[in-house]
């Protein structure tokens, strides 16, 4: 069996992955707060952990992996969005959740096995908070808040390797009268009449962000599970707080064991050296790119070329090159069913999700397949089947008749015809057919540009090949 090795933030080591139960390998990844479209940075953890999910399913069997990714649908940003737009919270969270699913499916991400919404787990959160209070790790302030007492958990800061001073200085820790220690964080807070709230032993209120993940992970995966993932911007305070809550609730306050065994963090997608984020305003959404005609598969291809622990930039040049390469791959597919992925691709992904190496190996497979076209048909079909399965392990070529490709292929075919027609017209000196074809191309959404090298034709985002049917 393939040995998977993962860089574990918890130990700062690359370790062999040994699941607690190989019959049920369990992974939790922090999902989005649903108040707006996902920006393309948000797609990075989704793609990274989707590749890992596919690998785990390959190694342990599709029925032996449970992947949970949550939706945070209670949050002050959502309340603010509702207030400013005059819409209900439910409308906003329902709409944004659907957008997120559509956009992430467009970049080839499989749906996780479970996609819990925080608002459906309030009773579990209340129970966990009560438990933490009973065990002396949390305290109510008497005014509707419950706070986690960071001093009660000696291992606090172990994941991110920070000292308490660093943590206070590095994060915007609110110093408040109701806190015993400035580091203490909110598990529960009171809600006004116009804020979403649930009845609780501390009055009507709503949960803090961190307790959500602890309660949902416990409910769906148990006190201890295998992998916990997310972007490295979540390491502190969010993941530290998840660990503190979960370990204290499950009787691991002293050793900090339990909860997740392997912690994985992806690096940030950047724009000119800065993290892409909503608060910095330097973002564009996955939907923006899709609407500009960049296929989701191309977005994924670009992401896979950088290792998940390295920062990366999105550039239009990378997208153009990716599309060209994907086009070349798709052009050769003959409809042979996938077999099993080549071991070199499995090994690359198993080596701490080294997708850039996997992409290199995939290109080697493609060249092998191209070479085999000159030999026996059975040999080339075998190469094709293996290439396809390998690409699919990375979540590429999963949809064998991708719309973007069919469209581009039609486009290329018609353009080829157009130039042939023009050459003929030159000979017989009758341009009427060419002119008719040219207007039909424009009508079908082809963009015409004049450049130094002559006329450039491009399938615009609205190119519709069906409008050219019957013309030739
Ligand atoms: P948020 O909605 O900001 O909590 O983010 C949802 C997920 O996207 C988390 O796992 C974040 O770590 C991740 N994320 C946010 N911004 C970026 C970025 N620029 N690059 C990579 N991942 C990001
Ligand atoms: Zn979380």
mmCIF file of C-alpha atoms in Angstrom, residues 74 76 118-130 132-133 137-149 178-179 184-192 195-212 215 241 245:
data_model
loop_
_atom_site.group_PDB
_atom_site.id
_atom_site.type_symbol
_atom_site.label_atom_id
_atom_site.label_comp_id
_atom_site.label_asym_id
_atom_site.label_seq_id
_atom_site.Cartn_x
_atom_site.Cartn_y
_atom_site.Cartn_z
ATOM 1 C CA UNK A 74 -23.891 32.575 11.799
ATOM 2 C CA UNK A 76 -21.527 39.226 12.460
ATOM 3 C CA UNK A 118 -23.283 25.843 11.995
ATOM 4 C CA UNK A 119 -26.889 26.858 12.703
ATOM 5 C CA UNK A 120 -27.899 23.193 12.627
ATOM 6 C CA UNK A 121 -25.475 22.351 15.441
ATOM 7 C CA UNK A 122 -26.418 24.897 18.109
ATOM 8 C CA UNK A 123 -27.566 22.243 20.661
ATOM 9 C CA UNK A 124 -24.233 20.423 20.290
ATOM 10 C CA UNK A 125 -22.357 23.693 20.817
ATOM 11 C CA UNK A 126 -24.412 24.526 23.922
ATOM 12 C CA UNK A 127 -23.730 21.048 25.336
ATOM 13 C CA UNK A 128 -20.011 21.408 24.716
ATOM 14 C CA UNK A 129 -19.933 24.843 26.351
ATOM 15 C CA UNK A 130 -21.826 23.512 29.377
ATOM 16 C CA UNK A 132 -16.391 23.103 29.454
ATOM 17 C CA UNK A 133 -17.908 25.216 32.222
ATOM 18 C CA UNK A 137 -12.273 25.484 31.448
ATOM 19 C CA UNK A 138 -14.861 28.159 30.738
ATOM 20 C CA UNK A 139 -16.880 30.684 32.682
ATOM 21 C CA UNK A 140 -20.010 32.782 32.124
ATOM 22 C CA UNK A 141 -19.583 36.510 32.798
ATOM 23 C CA UNK A 142 -23.132 36.885 34.077
ATOM 24 C CA UNK A 143 -24.018 39.230 31.222
ATOM 25 C CA UNK A 144 -24.769 36.632 28.582
ATOM 26 C CA UNK A 145 -21.202 35.784 27.507
ATOM 27 C CA UNK A 146 -19.294 32.587 28.106
ATOM 28 C CA UNK A 147 -15.513 32.767 27.823
ATOM 29 C CA UNK A 148 -12.880 30.103 27.448
ATOM 30 C CA UNK A 149 -10.182 30.391 30.082
ATOM 31 C CA UNK A 178 -15.447 40.567 31.540
ATOM 32 C CA UNK A 179 -12.285 38.586 30.744
ATOM 33 C CA UNK A 184 -9.696 34.440 26.843
ATOM 34 C CA UNK A 185 -12.032 34.089 23.908
ATOM 35 C CA UNK A 186 -15.768 34.003 23.446
ATOM 36 C CA UNK A 187 -17.705 30.744 23.259
ATOM 37 C CA UNK A 188 -21.140 32.320 23.498
ATOM 38 C CA UNK A 189 -22.395 35.892 23.295
ATOM 39 C CA UNK A 190 -25.735 37.589 23.874
ATOM 40 C CA UNK A 191 -27.922 38.643 20.929
ATOM 41 C CA UNK A 192 -30.100 41.734 20.650
ATOM 42 C CA UNK A 195 -29.690 39.611 15.891
ATOM 43 C CA UNK A 196 -30.013 35.879 15.342
ATOM 44 C CA UNK A 197 -30.141 34.068 18.663
ATOM 45 C CA UNK A 198 -30.983 30.826 20.383
ATOM 46 C CA UNK A 199 -32.140 30.186 23.928
ATOM 47 C CA UNK A 200 -29.394 28.902 26.166
ATOM 48 C CA UNK A 201 -28.585 28.574 29.882
ATOM 49 C CA UNK A 202 -26.894 32.023 29.557
ATOM 50 C CA UNK A 203 -29.847 33.693 27.884
ATOM 51 C CA UNK A 204 -30.676 34.245 24.237
ATOM 52 C CA UNK A 205 -27.480 34.385 22.272
ATOM 53 C CA UNK A 206 -25.282 32.964 19.543
ATOM 54 C CA UNK A 207 -22.052 30.988 19.399
ATOM 55 C CA UNK A 208 -18.572 32.339 18.851
ATOM 56 C CA UNK A 209 -16.875 31.190 15.655
ATOM 57 C CA UNK A 210 -14.354 28.703 17.080
ATOM 58 C CA UNK A 211 -16.797 26.518 19.013
ATOM 59 C CA UNK A 212 -18.640 25.709 15.790
ATOM 60 C CA UNK A 215 -18.818 20.882 18.006
ATOM 61 C CA UNK A 241 -8.914 27.739 19.958
ATOM 62 C CA UNK A 245 -11.917 23.622 23.358
#
